[in-house]
Amino acid sequence: MQHWGARVLRAQVGQCVITLPYSDKVSQQQGAFHGGAMGALADIAAGYAALTQAPAGSEVVTVEYKINFLASCQGGELRATGRVVKAGKRVIITSADVIHIAADGRETACAVLQQTIMPVHKTY
C-alpha cells in the first residue's frame, strides 16, 4: 500500500480509516479506480480495525470477504473506513465503506465490504 501512496488517517479501537490517492498505479483501462485496489484498501482498513481488538501478541488474517462495488470513480482519492462489527474469541467480523472524494469535495459511495478475520500468533 505504501507503493500506491495509501496512508492511515485514523486508527482507534474498533475502527481504522485509510486513504488512497488516484494514480495510474491504481486505475484500470477505462481510467477509474481498479476494483482490486478498492478491495485491497477495504480489506486493509477492516483488518486494521480488527487488529485493534485482537489479543495482544497477535496478527490478523482475512478468512473471507465479500465486496459490492457501487460506483466507478476516477481522480481525487478513496477513503476506506473499517469497523469491527463483532469481536469473538476465534473470529472477528468487520465491515468497511469505501467512498470517493472528488477534487471539489463531493463524496460518492464506491464499495461496501463485509469480512471475517482470524487472529493468529505472530511468527516473526
CSV table of C-alpha atoms in Angstrom, one decimal:
chain,number,residue,atom,x,y,z
A,1,MET,CA,0.0,0.0,0.0
A,2,GLN,CA,3.0,2.3,0.5
A,3,HIS,CA,3.8,1.9,-3.2
A,4,TRP,CA,0.3,3.1,-4.0
A,5,GLY,CA,0.5,6.1,-1.7
A,6,ALA,CA,-2.1,4.9,0.9
A,7,ARG,CA,-1.9,6.3,4.4
A,8,VAL,CA,-3.7,5.7,7.7
A,9,LEU,CA,-5.7,8.8,8.7
A,10,ARG,CA,-7.0,7.4,12.0
A,11,ALA,CA,-6.9,4.2,14.0
A,12,GLN,CA,-8.7,3.7,17.2
A,13,VAL,CA,-10.3,0.8,19.0
A,14,GLY,CA,-12.6,-0.9,16.5
A,15,GLN,CA,-12.1,1.5,13.6
A,16,CYS,CA,-9.5,2.4,11.0
A,17,VAL,CA,-9.6,5.0,8.2
A,18,ILE,CA,-7.2,4.8,5.2
A,19,THR,CA,-7.0,7.0,2.1
A,20,LEU,CA,-5.7,6.1,-1.3
A,21,PRO,CA,-4.9,8.9,-3.9
A,22,TYR,CA,-5.8,8.4,-7.6
A,23,SER,CA,-2.9,7.4,-9.8
A,24,ASP,CA,-2.1,5.2,-12.8
A,25,LYS,CA,-0.9,2.6,-10.3
A,26,VAL,CA,-4.5,2.0,-9.0
A,27,SER,CA,-6.6,2.7,-12.1
A,28,GLN,CA,-7.9,0.3,-14.8
A,29,GLN,CA,-8.1,0.6,-18.6
A,30,GLN,CA,-11.1,3.0,-18.5
A,31,GLY,CA,-9.4,5.4,-16.1
A,32,ALA,CA,-11.4,4.5,-13.0
A,33,PHE,CA,-10.0,3.2,-9.7
A,34,HIS,CA,-9.4,-0.6,-10.2
A,35,GLY,CA,-11.7,-2.9,-8.2
A,36,GLY,CA,-8.7,-4.8,-6.9
A,37,ALA,CA,-7.3,-1.6,-5.4
A,38,MET,CA,-10.7,-0.8,-3.8
A,39,GLY,CA,-10.9,-4.3,-2.4
A,40,ALA,CA,-7.3,-4.2,-1.0
A,41,LEU,CA,-8.0,-0.8,0.6
A,42,ALA,CA,-11.2,-2.0,2.2
A,43,ASP,CA,-9.6,-5.3,3.3
A,44,ILE,CA,-6.7,-3.5,5.0
A,45,ALA,CA,-8.9,-0.8,6.7
A,46,ALA,CA,-11.2,-3.5,8.1
A,47,GLY,CA,-8.2,-5.7,9.0
A,48,TYR,CA,-6.5,-2.9,10.9
A,49,ALA,CA,-9.8,-2.3,12.8
A,50,ALA,CA,-9.9,-6.0,13.7
A,51,LEU,CA,-6.2,-5.8,14.9
A,52,THR,CA,-7.2,-3.2,17.5
A,53,GLN,CA,-9.4,-5.8,19.1
A,54,ALA,CA,-7.2,-8.9,18.6
A,55,PRO,CA,-5.4,-10.5,21.6
A,56,ALA,CA,-2.1,-9.0,22.5
A,57,GLY,CA,0.8,-10.5,20.5
A,58,SER,CA,-1.5,-11.5,17.6
A,59,GLU,CA,-1.6,-10.7,13.9
A,60,VAL,CA,-4.8,-11.0,11.9
A,61,VAL,CA,-5.5,-12.7,8.6
A,62,THR,CA,-8.5,-12.5,6.3
A,63,VAL,CA,-10.6,-15.7,6.2
A,64,GLU,CA,-13.0,-14.3,3.6
A,65,TYR,CA,-14.6,-11.1,2.4
A,66,LYS,CA,-17.5,-10.1,0.2
A,67,ILE,CA,-17.4,-6.7,-1.6
A,68,ASN,CA,-20.1,-4.9,-3.5
A,69,PHE,CA,-19.0,-2.2,-6.0
A,70,LEU,CA,-21.4,0.7,-6.1
A,71,ALA,CA,-19.9,3.3,-8.4
A,72,SER,CA,-17.0,3.8,-10.7
A,73,CYS,CA,-14.8,6.8,-9.8
A,74,GLN,CA,-11.7,8.5,-11.0
A,75,GLY,CA,-9.4,11.3,-9.8
A,76,GLY,CA,-9.5,12.5,-6.2
A,77,GLU,CA,-9.0,9.9,-3.6
A,78,LEU,CA,-10.7,6.9,-1.9
A,79,ARG,CA,-11.3,6.7,1.8
A,80,ALA,CA,-12.0,3.3,3.4
A,81,THR,CA,-13.4,3.2,6.9
A,82,GLY,CA,-13.1,-0.2,8.5
A,83,ARG,CA,-15.2,-1.1,11.6
A,84,VAL,CA,-15.4,-4.1,13.9
A,85,VAL,CA,-19.0,-5.5,13.9
A,86,LYS,CA,-18.3,-8.2,16.5
A,87,ALA,CA,-15.1,-9.4,18.1
A,88,GLY,CA,-15.4,-13.0,19.0
A,89,LYS,CA,-13.0,-15.4,20.6
A,90,ARG,CA,-12.0,-17.1,17.3
A,91,VAL,CA,-13.1,-14.7,14.6
A,92,ILE,CA,-13.7,-11.0,14.2
A,93,ILE,CA,-16.4,-9.8,11.9
A,94,THR,CA,-15.8,-6.4,10.2
A,95,SER,CA,-17.2,-4.1,7.6
A,96,ALA,CA,-15.8,-1.3,5.5
A,97,ASP,CA,-17.2,1.5,3.5
A,98,VAL,CA,-15.2,3.0,0.6
A,99,ILE,CA,-16.1,6.5,-0.6
A,100,HIS,CA,-14.6,8.6,-3.3
A,101,ILE,CA,-13.8,12.2,-2.5
A,102,ALA,CA,-13.6,14.3,-5.7
A,103,ALA,CA,-11.3,17.3,-6.0
A,104,ASP,CA,-14.3,19.6,-5.3
A,105,GLY,CA,-15.1,17.7,-2.0
A,106,ARG,CA,-18.1,15.8,-3.4
A,107,GLU,CA,-18.4,12.3,-1.8
A,108,THR,CA,-19.7,9.2,-3.6
A,109,ALA,CA,-20.1,5.7,-2.1
A,110,CYS,CA,-17.9,3.3,-4.1
A,111,ALA,CA,-18.0,0.0,-2.3
A,112,VAL,CA,-19.1,-1.9,0.8
A,113,LEU,CA,-17.3,-4.9,2.3
A,114,GLN,CA,-18.1,-7.5,4.9
A,115,GLN,CA,-15.2,-9.6,6.2
A,116,THR,CA,-14.3,-12.4,8.5
A,117,ILE,CA,-10.9,-12.1,10.3
A,118,MET,CA,-9.0,-14.6,12.3
A,119,PRO,CA,-6.4,-13.7,14.9
A,120,VAL,CA,-3.2,-15.7,14.6
A,121,HIS,CA,0.1,-15.9,16.7
A,122,LYS,CA,2.9,-13.7,15.4
A,123,THR,CA,5.6,-15.8,13.7
A,124,TYR,CA,8.3,-13.1,13.5
